[in-house]
Amino acid sequence: MSTAQAIRSERRPDTRGEIVRTARRLLLSHSYLGLNFQELADRIGIRKASLYHHFPSKLAVGQAVIDDSAQRFQRWSDTIDHLPAAQQLQAYVQMLRDALAAGGMVCPIGATAGEWDGLEPELQDTVKRFHLQQLAWLEARAARLPKPSSPQPGSATMSPRQWAAHFNATCQGALLNARLHG
């Protein structure tokens, strides 16, 4: 290894991680189809060709971003697992608000949903897995919520699965609305 390579290696011990973190910010603010390799390389301070040393394609970067987001969600959820279900759900909303800069970005699932038909099937599968992970987490919390003792007349009681889907859709809509209106 040359001296120049050793210096670069010391400066960038985790280039792959830096690519994923920067690509995540771009995906959340520009969407997957708006994720541009040249802009990604420029923001990191490497050549575009160097991205291909770590990832063979844009698809691989996209999958790494979604997988990283799923891992981050799992780590986050593990930290609040001791809380009552209602507090975990409040923490979920707060996490979305804080992590996504209250309208500055959308979540990785929302960032890909609007361009779904333009995504590679492999990326669609990765996004679906992450979405199902969140829905399962929400459903488990919904199952632990107290049931209303007397539902209002004419209102249907939702199953935990239905409640989770409804809650998730409400949060996604709120993120999009915050993105539009700040």
GROMACS .gro file of C-alpha atoms in nm:
model
  182
    1MET     CA    1   0.000   0.000   0.000
    2SER     CA    2   0.138   0.340  -0.096
    3THR     CA    3   0.166   0.625   0.154
    4ALA     CA    4  -0.117   0.812  -0.021
    5GLN     CA    5  -0.342   0.505  -0.001
    6ALA     CA    6  -0.259   0.460   0.367
    7ILE     CA    7  -0.348   0.824   0.441
    8ARG     CA    8  -0.679   0.793   0.252
    9SER     CA    9  -0.748   0.469   0.437
   10GLU     CA   10  -0.687   0.641   0.773
   11ARG     CA   11  -0.915   0.930   0.675
   12ARG     CA   12  -1.196   0.703   0.553
   13PRO     CA   13  -1.208   0.393   0.769
   14ASP     CA   14  -1.576   0.333   0.689
   15THR     CA   15  -1.638   0.450   0.334
   16ARG     CA   16  -1.912   0.194   0.281
   17GLY     CA   17  -2.095   0.316   0.592
   18GLU     CA   18  -2.050   0.676   0.485
   19ILE     CA   19  -2.196   0.592   0.143
   20VAL     CA   20  -2.500   0.430   0.305
   21ARG     CA   21  -2.554   0.720   0.549
   22THR     CA   22  -2.522   0.983   0.276
   23ALA     CA   23  -2.734   0.783   0.031
   24ARG     CA   24  -2.998   0.751   0.303
   25ARG     CA   25  -3.016   1.129   0.343
   26LEU     CA   26  -3.042   1.169  -0.035
   27LEU     CA   27  -3.307   0.899  -0.068
   28LEU     CA   28  -3.516   1.051   0.212
   29SER     CA   29  -3.501   1.397   0.058
   30HIS     CA   30  -3.479   1.321  -0.317
   31SER     CA   31  -3.642   0.973  -0.344
   32TYR     CA   32  -3.477   0.664  -0.488
   33LEU     CA   33  -3.512   0.771  -0.850
   34GLY     CA   34  -3.363   1.108  -0.752
   35LEU     CA   35  -3.062   0.939  -0.591
   36ASN     CA   36  -2.774   1.042  -0.815
   37PHE     CA   37  -2.437   0.866  -0.796
   38GLN     CA   38  -2.242   1.180  -0.893
   39GLU     CA   39  -2.408   1.386  -0.620
   40LEU     CA   40  -2.352   1.102  -0.375
   41ALA     CA   41  -1.981   1.084  -0.462
   42ASP     CA   42  -1.946   1.463  -0.444
   43ARG     CA   43  -2.106   1.481  -0.100
   44ILE     CA   44  -1.873   1.213   0.032
   45GLY     CA   45  -1.568   1.353  -0.141
   46ILE     CA   46  -1.481   1.050  -0.353
   47ARG     CA   47  -1.485   0.977  -0.723
   48LYS     CA   48  -1.804   0.836  -0.869
   49ALA     CA   49  -1.609   0.529  -0.986
   50SER     CA   50  -1.510   0.463  -0.623
   51LEU     CA   51  -1.875   0.402  -0.536
   52TYR     CA   52  -1.865   0.093  -0.755
   53HIS     CA   53  -1.581  -0.046  -0.544
   54HIS     CA   54  -1.830  -0.073  -0.256
   55PHE     CA   55  -2.158  -0.123  -0.443
   56PRO     CA   56  -2.197  -0.279  -0.788
   57SER     CA   57  -2.510  -0.078  -0.870
   58LYS     CA   58  -2.760   0.183  -0.760
   59LEU     CA   59  -2.989  -0.107  -0.671
   60ALA     CA   60  -2.728  -0.238  -0.425
   61VAL     CA   61  -2.702   0.108  -0.266
   62GLY     CA   62  -3.080   0.131  -0.239
   63GLN     CA   63  -3.105  -0.211  -0.079
   64ALA     CA   64  -2.825  -0.125   0.165
   65VAL     CA   65  -3.006   0.195   0.265
   66ILE     CA   66  -3.335   0.012   0.326
   67ASP     CA   67  -3.161  -0.273   0.512
   68ASP     CA   68  -2.974  -0.017   0.726
   69SER     CA   69  -3.302   0.158   0.800
   70ALA     CA   70  -3.458  -0.173   0.906
   71GLN     CA   71  -3.163  -0.243   1.136
   72ARG     CA   72  -3.184   0.108   1.282
   73PHE     CA   73  -3.556   0.059   1.343
   74GLN     CA   74  -3.489  -0.272   1.520
   75ARG     CA   75  -3.220  -0.118   1.741
   76TRP     CA   76  -3.448   0.175   1.822
   77SER     CA   77  -3.745  -0.049   1.904
   78ASP     CA   78  -3.526  -0.262   2.131
   79THR     CA   79  -3.447   0.049   2.340
   80ILE     CA   80  -3.814   0.117   2.416
   81ASP     CA   81  -3.939  -0.240   2.449
   82HIS     CA   82  -3.976  -0.202   2.826
   83LEU     CA   83  -4.237   0.076   2.791
   84PRO     CA   84  -4.613   0.022   2.790
   85ALA     CA   85  -4.761  -0.016   2.441
   86ALA     CA   86  -4.920   0.331   2.433
   87GLN     CA   87  -4.589   0.495   2.525
   88GLN     CA   88  -4.410   0.292   2.257
   89LEU     CA   89  -4.658   0.419   1.999
   90GLN     CA   90  -4.603   0.776   2.117
   91ALA     CA   91  -4.229   0.717   2.090
   92TYR     CA   92  -4.279   0.584   1.735
   93VAL     CA   93  -4.451   0.905   1.627
   94GLN     CA   94  -4.183   1.113   1.801
   95MET     CA   95  -3.907   0.908   1.638
   96LEU     CA   96  -4.055   0.964   1.293
   97ARG     CA   97  -4.090   1.334   1.360
   98ASP     CA   98  -3.738   1.375   1.497
   99ALA     CA   99  -3.555   1.138   1.262
  100LEU     CA  100  -3.714   1.289   0.955
  101ALA     CA  101  -3.668   1.652   1.058
  102ALA     CA  102  -4.040   1.725   1.087
  103GLY     CA  103  -4.108   1.759   0.717
  104GLY     CA  104  -3.756   1.787   0.581
  105MET     CA  105  -3.764   1.426   0.465
  106VAL     CA  106  -3.994   1.129   0.431
  107CYS     CA  107  -3.929   0.777   0.556
  108PRO     CA  108  -3.756   0.522   0.331
  109ILE     CA  109  -4.084   0.343   0.268
  110GLY     CA  110  -4.261   0.663   0.171
  111ALA     CA  111  -3.963   0.776  -0.036
  112THR     CA  112  -4.003   0.471  -0.259
  113ALA     CA  113  -4.380   0.427  -0.262
  114GLY     CA  114  -4.452   0.710  -0.503
  115GLU     CA  115  -4.223   0.564  -0.766
  116TRP     CA  116  -4.308   0.199  -0.698
  117ASP     CA  117  -4.355   0.092  -1.060
  118GLY     CA  118  -4.013   0.234  -1.149
  119LEU     CA  119  -3.828   0.034  -0.883
  120GLU     CA  120  -3.642  -0.288  -0.947
  121PRO     CA  121  -3.833  -0.593  -0.814
  122GLU     CA  122  -3.543  -0.670  -0.577
  123LEU     CA  123  -3.570  -0.325  -0.421
  124GLN     CA  124  -3.947  -0.359  -0.398
  125ASP     CA  125  -3.894  -0.684  -0.203
  126THR     CA  126  -3.649  -0.512   0.034
  127VAL     CA  127  -3.890  -0.223   0.095
  128LYS     CA  128  -4.181  -0.463   0.151
  129ARG     CA  129  -3.979  -0.656   0.413
  130PHE     CA  130  -3.904  -0.333   0.600
  131HIS     CA  131  -4.266  -0.223   0.578
  132LEU     CA  132  -4.388  -0.560   0.706
  133GLN     CA  133  -4.135  -0.536   0.992
  134GLN     CA  134  -4.287  -0.204   1.098
  135LEU     CA  135  -4.644  -0.328   1.055
  136ALA     CA  136  -4.569  -0.635   1.268
  137TRP     CA  137  -4.417  -0.412   1.537
  138LEU     CA  138  -4.722  -0.183   1.531
  139GLU     CA  139  -4.961  -0.481   1.536
  140ALA     CA  140  -4.790  -0.627   1.842
  141ARG     CA  141  -4.831  -0.294   2.025
  142ALA     CA  142  -5.193  -0.260   1.911
  143ALA     CA  143  -5.268  -0.606   2.050
  144ARG     CA  144  -5.152  -0.485   2.393
  145LEU     CA  145  -5.365  -0.169   2.396
  146PRO     CA  146  -5.674  -0.174   2.616
  147LYS     CA  147  -5.994  -0.247   2.426
  148PRO     CA  148  -6.273   0.010   2.453
  149SER     CA  149  -6.529  -0.117   2.704
  150SER     CA  150  -6.819   0.010   2.497
  151PRO     CA  151  -6.744   0.104   2.137
  152GLN     CA  152  -6.950   0.388   1.997
  153PRO     CA  153  -7.266   0.280   1.815
  154GLY     CA  154  -7.204   0.217   1.448
  155SER     CA  155  -6.826   0.203   1.487
  156ALA     CA  156  -6.646  -0.116   1.400
  157THR     CA  157  -6.373  -0.246   1.625
  158MET     CA  158  -6.050  -0.297   1.434
  159SER     CA  159  -5.827  -0.598   1.473
  160PRO     CA  160  -5.468  -0.524   1.581
  161ARG     CA  161  -5.358  -0.583   1.220
  162GLN     CA  162  -5.615  -0.338   1.085
  163TRP     CA  163  -5.527  -0.087   1.353
  164ALA     CA  164  -5.155  -0.116   1.269
  165ALA     CA  165  -5.221  -0.059   0.898
  166HIS     CA  166  -5.443   0.240   0.979
  167PHE     CA  167  -5.190   0.390   1.221
  168ASN     CA  168  -4.905   0.338   0.974
  169ALA     CA  169  -5.104   0.501   0.693
  170THR     CA  170  -5.188   0.795   0.918
  171CYS     CA  171  -4.821   0.843   1.006
  172GLN     CA  172  -4.715   0.818   0.641
  173GLY     CA  173  -4.979   1.074   0.545
  174ALA     CA  174  -4.865   1.306   0.823
  175LEU     CA  175  -4.505   1.282   0.697
  176LEU     CA  176  -4.612   1.371   0.344
  177ASN     CA  177  -4.826   1.657   0.471
  178ALA     CA  178  -4.536   1.789   0.681
  179ARG     CA  179  -4.313   1.766   0.375
  180LEU     CA  180  -4.558   1.976   0.174
  181HIS     CA  181  -4.639   2.233   0.439
  182GLY     CA  182  -4.349   2.221   0.682
   0.00000   0.00000   0.00000
